[in-house]
Every structure is written in structure tokens, then in C-alpha cells.
Coordinates of C-alpha atoms and ligand atoms in Angstrom, one line a residue:
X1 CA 78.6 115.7 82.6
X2 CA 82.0 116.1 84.3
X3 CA 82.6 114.6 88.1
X4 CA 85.3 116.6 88.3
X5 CA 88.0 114.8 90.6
X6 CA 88.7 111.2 90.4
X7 CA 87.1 108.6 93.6
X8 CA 89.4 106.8 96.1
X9 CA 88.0 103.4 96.9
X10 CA 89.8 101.2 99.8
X11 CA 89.0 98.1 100.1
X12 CA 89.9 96.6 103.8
X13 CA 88.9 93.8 106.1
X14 CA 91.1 90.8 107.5
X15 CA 94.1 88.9 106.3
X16 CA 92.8 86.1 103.9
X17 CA 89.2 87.4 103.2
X18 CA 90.9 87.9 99.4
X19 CA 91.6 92.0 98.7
X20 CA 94.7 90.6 96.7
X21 CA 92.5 88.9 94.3
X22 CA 89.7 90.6 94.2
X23 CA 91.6 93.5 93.4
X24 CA 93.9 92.4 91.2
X25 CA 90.5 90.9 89.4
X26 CA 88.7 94.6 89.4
X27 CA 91.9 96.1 88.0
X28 CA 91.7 93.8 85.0
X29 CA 88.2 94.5 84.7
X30 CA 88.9 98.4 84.9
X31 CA 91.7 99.1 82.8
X32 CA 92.0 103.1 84.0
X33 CA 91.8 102.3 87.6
X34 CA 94.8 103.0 89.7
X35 CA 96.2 101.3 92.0
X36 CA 98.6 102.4 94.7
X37 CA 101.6 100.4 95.3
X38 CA 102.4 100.3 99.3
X39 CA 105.3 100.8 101.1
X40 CA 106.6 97.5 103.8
X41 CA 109.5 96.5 105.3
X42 CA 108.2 93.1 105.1
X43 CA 109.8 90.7 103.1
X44 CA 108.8 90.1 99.6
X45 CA 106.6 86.6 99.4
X46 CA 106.3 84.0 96.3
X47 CA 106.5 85.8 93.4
X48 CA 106.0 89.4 94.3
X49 CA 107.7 92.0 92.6
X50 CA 109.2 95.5 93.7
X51 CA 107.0 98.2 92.8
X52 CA 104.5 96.5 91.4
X53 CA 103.2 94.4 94.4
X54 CA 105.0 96.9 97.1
X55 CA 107.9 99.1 97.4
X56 CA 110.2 96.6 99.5
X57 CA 112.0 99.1 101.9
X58 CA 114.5 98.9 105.0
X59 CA 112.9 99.9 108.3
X60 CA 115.5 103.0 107.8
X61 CA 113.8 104.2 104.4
X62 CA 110.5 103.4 105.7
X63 CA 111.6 105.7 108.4
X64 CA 112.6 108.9 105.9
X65 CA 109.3 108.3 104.2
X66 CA 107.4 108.5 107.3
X67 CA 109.2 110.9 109.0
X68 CA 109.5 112.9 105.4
X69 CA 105.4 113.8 105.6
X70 CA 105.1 110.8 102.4
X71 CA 103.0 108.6 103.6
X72 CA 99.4 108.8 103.2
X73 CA 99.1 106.9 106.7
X74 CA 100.8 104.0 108.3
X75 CA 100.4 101.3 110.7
X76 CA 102.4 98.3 111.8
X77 CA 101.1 95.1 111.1
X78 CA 102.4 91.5 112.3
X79 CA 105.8 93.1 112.9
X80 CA 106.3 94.6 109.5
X81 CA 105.5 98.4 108.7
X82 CA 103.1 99.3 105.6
X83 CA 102.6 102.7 104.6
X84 CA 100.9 104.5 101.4
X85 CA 102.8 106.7 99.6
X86 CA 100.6 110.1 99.5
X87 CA 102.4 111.6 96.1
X88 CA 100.6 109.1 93.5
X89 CA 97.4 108.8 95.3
X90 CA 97.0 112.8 95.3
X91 CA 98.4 113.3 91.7
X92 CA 96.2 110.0 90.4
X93 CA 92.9 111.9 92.1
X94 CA 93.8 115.7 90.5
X95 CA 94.5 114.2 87.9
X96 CA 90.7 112.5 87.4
X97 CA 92.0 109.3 87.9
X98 CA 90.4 106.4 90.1
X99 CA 92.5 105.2 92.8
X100 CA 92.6 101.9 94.8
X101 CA 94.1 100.7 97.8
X102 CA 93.8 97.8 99.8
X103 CA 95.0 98.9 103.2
X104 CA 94.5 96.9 106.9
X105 CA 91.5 98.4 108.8
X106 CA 93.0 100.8 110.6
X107 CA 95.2 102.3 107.8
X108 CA 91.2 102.5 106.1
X109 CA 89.9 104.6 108.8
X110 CA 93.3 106.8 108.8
X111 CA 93.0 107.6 104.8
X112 CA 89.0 108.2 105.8
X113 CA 90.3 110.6 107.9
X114 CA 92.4 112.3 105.2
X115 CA 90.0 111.9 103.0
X116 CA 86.9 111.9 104.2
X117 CA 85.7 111.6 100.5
X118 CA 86.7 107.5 99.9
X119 CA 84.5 105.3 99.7
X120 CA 85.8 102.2 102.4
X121 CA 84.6 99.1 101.2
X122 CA 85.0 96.1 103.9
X123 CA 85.3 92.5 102.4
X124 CA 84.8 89.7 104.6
X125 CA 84.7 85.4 104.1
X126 CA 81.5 84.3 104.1
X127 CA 82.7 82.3 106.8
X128 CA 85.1 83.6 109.1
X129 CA 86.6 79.7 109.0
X130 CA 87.5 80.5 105.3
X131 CA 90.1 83.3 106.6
X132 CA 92.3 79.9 107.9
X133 CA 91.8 77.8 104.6
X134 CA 93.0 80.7 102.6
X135 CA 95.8 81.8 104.7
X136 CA 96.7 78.1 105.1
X137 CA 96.4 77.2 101.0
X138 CA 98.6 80.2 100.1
X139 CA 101.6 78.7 101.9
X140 CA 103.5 81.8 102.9
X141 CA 102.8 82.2 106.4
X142 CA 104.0 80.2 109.3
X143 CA 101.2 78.6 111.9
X144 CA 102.2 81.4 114.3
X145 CA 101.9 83.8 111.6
X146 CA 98.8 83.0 110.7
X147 CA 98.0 82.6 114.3
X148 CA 98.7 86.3 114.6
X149 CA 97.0 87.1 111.7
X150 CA 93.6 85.7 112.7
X151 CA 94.0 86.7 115.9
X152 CA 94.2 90.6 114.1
X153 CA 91.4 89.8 112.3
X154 CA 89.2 88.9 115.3
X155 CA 90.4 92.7 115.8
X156 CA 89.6 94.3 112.8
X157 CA 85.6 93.0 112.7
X158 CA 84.8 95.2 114.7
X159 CA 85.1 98.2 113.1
X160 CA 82.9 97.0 110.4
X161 CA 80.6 99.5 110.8
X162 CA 82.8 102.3 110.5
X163 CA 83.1 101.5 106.5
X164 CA 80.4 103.0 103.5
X165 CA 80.0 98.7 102.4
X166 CA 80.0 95.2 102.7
X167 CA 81.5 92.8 100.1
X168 CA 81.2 89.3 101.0
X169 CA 83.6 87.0 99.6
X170 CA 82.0 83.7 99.3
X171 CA 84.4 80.9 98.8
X172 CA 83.2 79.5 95.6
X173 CA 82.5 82.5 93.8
X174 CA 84.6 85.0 93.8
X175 CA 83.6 86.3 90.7
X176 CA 80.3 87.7 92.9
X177 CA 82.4 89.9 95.1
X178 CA 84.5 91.6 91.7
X179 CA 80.7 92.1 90.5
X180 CA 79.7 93.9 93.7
X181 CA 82.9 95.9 93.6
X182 CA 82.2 97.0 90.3
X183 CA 78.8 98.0 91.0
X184 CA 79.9 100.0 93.9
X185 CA 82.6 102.0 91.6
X186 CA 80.0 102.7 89.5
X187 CA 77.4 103.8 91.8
X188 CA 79.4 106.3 93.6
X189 CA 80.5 107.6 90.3
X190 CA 76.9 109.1 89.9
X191 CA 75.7 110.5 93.5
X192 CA 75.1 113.8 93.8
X193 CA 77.8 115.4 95.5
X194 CA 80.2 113.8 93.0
X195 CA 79.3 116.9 90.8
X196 CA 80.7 120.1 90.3
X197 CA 78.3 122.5 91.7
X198 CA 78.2 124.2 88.0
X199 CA 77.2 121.0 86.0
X200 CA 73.8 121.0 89.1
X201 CA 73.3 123.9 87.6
X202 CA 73.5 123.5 84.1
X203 CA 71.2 120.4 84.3
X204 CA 68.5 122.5 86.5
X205 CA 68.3 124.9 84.4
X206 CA 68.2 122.6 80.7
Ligands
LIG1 P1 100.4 91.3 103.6 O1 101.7 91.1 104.5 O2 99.5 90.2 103.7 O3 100.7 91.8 102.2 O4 99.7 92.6 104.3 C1 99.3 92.5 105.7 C2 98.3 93.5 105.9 O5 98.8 94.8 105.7 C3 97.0 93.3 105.0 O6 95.9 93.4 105.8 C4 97.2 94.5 104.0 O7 95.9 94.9 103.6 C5 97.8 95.5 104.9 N1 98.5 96.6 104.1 C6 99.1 96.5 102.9 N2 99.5 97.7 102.5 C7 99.2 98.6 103.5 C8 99.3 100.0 103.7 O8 99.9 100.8 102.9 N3 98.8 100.5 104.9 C9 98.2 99.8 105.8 N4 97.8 100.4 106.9 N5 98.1 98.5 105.7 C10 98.5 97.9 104.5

């Protein structure tokens, strides 16, 4: 039985409750789900590659996609633009395809707003302490960076209730949270009004 398009899952919350990982970890897990590569004028960190991680642009090409009706939504975060580039996402979903994104929390609410369909999945710490450790062990922030950043985060808790779930990253098992995530992908796969009205109709009348 046929659930026609494919489901757009963001995964949100603060800076340092772990999207990066967990992600990353759910894409190995789920070999045909997409993800969609972001747009930033921020500079690239460690090891991250263009196009893979994010499309490293100039504030002036950030500016032509924006201005150019490509992004998906956009928001400025810490000084730095992001953006998400609406061609793949839209192509990726016609095309039956499973999308993820891992936008901040406003950006989330923006796409929910485009697509009132995605499922917006809010990850938190189990302690909100943990958000400091992380950002601190990763080493590519300064103090007042990660000053801001929890500061943002203090921000972005309260929209919790705004999102469809709540994945709790606890520190010492973040194999838990990629379990729920993948629990949630699958759920949403089988509610009802996933399903093309004709393939209701062919099961109610089996
Ligand atoms: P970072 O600099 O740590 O990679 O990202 C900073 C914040 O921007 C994170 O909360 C991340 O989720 C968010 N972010 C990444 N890509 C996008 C995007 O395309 N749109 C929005 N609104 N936020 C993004």
C-alpha cells in the first residue's frame, strides 16, 4: 500500500543538544533518507566539507539565493546566515523520497509553515548543563560564542511546544535518542492521512 509522497522530518532544538550526531547516526541507519545540505555564510569548522556538511557561501550569494525565491526559509543565527535550499527538498519529497533537516527553531516553525505536513521533532540534553559540556568538548567555538549560543538556546526552549515530539538526548546514550528517531520515522510513515485517499478505499472495500 502506497503513501504516496515522501515525509519531511526536522529535527530542531538548541546548539549542542547533538542534531549533528544524531542525524548523521539516523542517516547511516536509513540508507534512502535524504538529507538537505544547508546554505551559511559561516565559516567552514574542523573537518567540514562543502556540500556535504553545507554549501559555504558569501553573504552576496546567500543574498541571490534568498532574494532568488531558493530558499526554503532562512534565519540569522550567531551572526552567520543559514538558509535551506527549496529545489532538493521539493524534488526529494515528489519524488517519494524522505527528507531531513536539522534547522534552528525558528527556521523549524518557518518550514512548518511551508509545510504544514513535517513532522518537527525537538531534541533536547537531558540536562540543559550538557548543552555547555558539548559545546565546550567540540572545541570550535569561542567562550563568547558559546556564550551566545546558550544564551539562544535559553530562547529556543520555549517554543517547545510548538513541535509534533520530544527526543531527549541523554549524555551517555545516544544511541536511545537515534532509536526514538527511528521509531518516529516509522510511525508517521503509517497514520492515516499519509494515504492516498484511493488506497482507504481499496482496503475498505477488501
Ligand atoms: P552551526 O553553526 O552550529 O552549524 O549551526 C548553528 C545553528 O544553525 C544550529 O542550530 C543549526 O541547526 C542551525 N541551522 C543549520 N542550517 C540551518 C538552516 O538551513 N536554516 C536554519 N534556520 N537554521 C539552520
Amino acid at each position: 500500500m502506497s503513501t504516496g509522497p515522501g515525509l519531511l522530518f526536522v529535527v530542531s532544538g538548541p546548539s549542542g543538544a547533538g542534531k549533528d550526531t544524531l542525524v548523521e547516526a539516523l542517516r547511516e541507519r536509513r540508507a534512502t533518507l535524504r538529507y538537505s545540505v544547508s546554505a551559511t555564510t559561516r565559516a567552514p569548522r574542523g573537518d567540514e566539507r562543502n556540500g556535504e556538511h553545507y554549501f559555504f557561501v558569501s553573504p552576496e550569494e546567500f543574498e541571490l539565493l534568498r532574494d532568488g525565491g531558493r530558499l526554503l526559509e532562512w534565519r540569522q543565527y550567531n551572526g552567520n546566515l543559514y538558509g535551506t535550499p527549496c529545489d532538493y527538498v521539493e524534488e526529494s519529497l515528489t519524488e517519494g523520497y524522505d527528507v531531513v533537516m536539522k534547522p534552528e527553531v525558528n527556521g523549524a516553525l518557518a518550514v512548518k509553515a511551508a509545510y504544514p505536513d513535517a513532522v518537527l521533532i525537538f531534541l533536547v540534553p537531558d540536562r540543559f548543563s550538557h548543552l555547555r559540556e558539548r559545546l565546550l568538548a567540540r572545541r570550535t567555538e569561542t567562550n563568547e560564542e558559546i556564550a551566545r549560543r546558550l544564551e539562544i538556546a535559553q530562547q529556543e526552549m520555549k517554543f517547545i511546544r510548538s513541535f509534533d515530539y520530544i527526543v531527549v538526548n541523554e549524555q551517555d546514550h545516544p544511541e536511545g535518542a537515534v532509536r526514538d528517531l527511528e521509531a518516529i520515522l516509522q510511525a508517521e510513515r503509517f497514520r492515516i492521512h499519509r494515504y492516498p485517499d484511493d488506497s482507504i478505499r481499496r482496503v475498505e472495500s477488501s
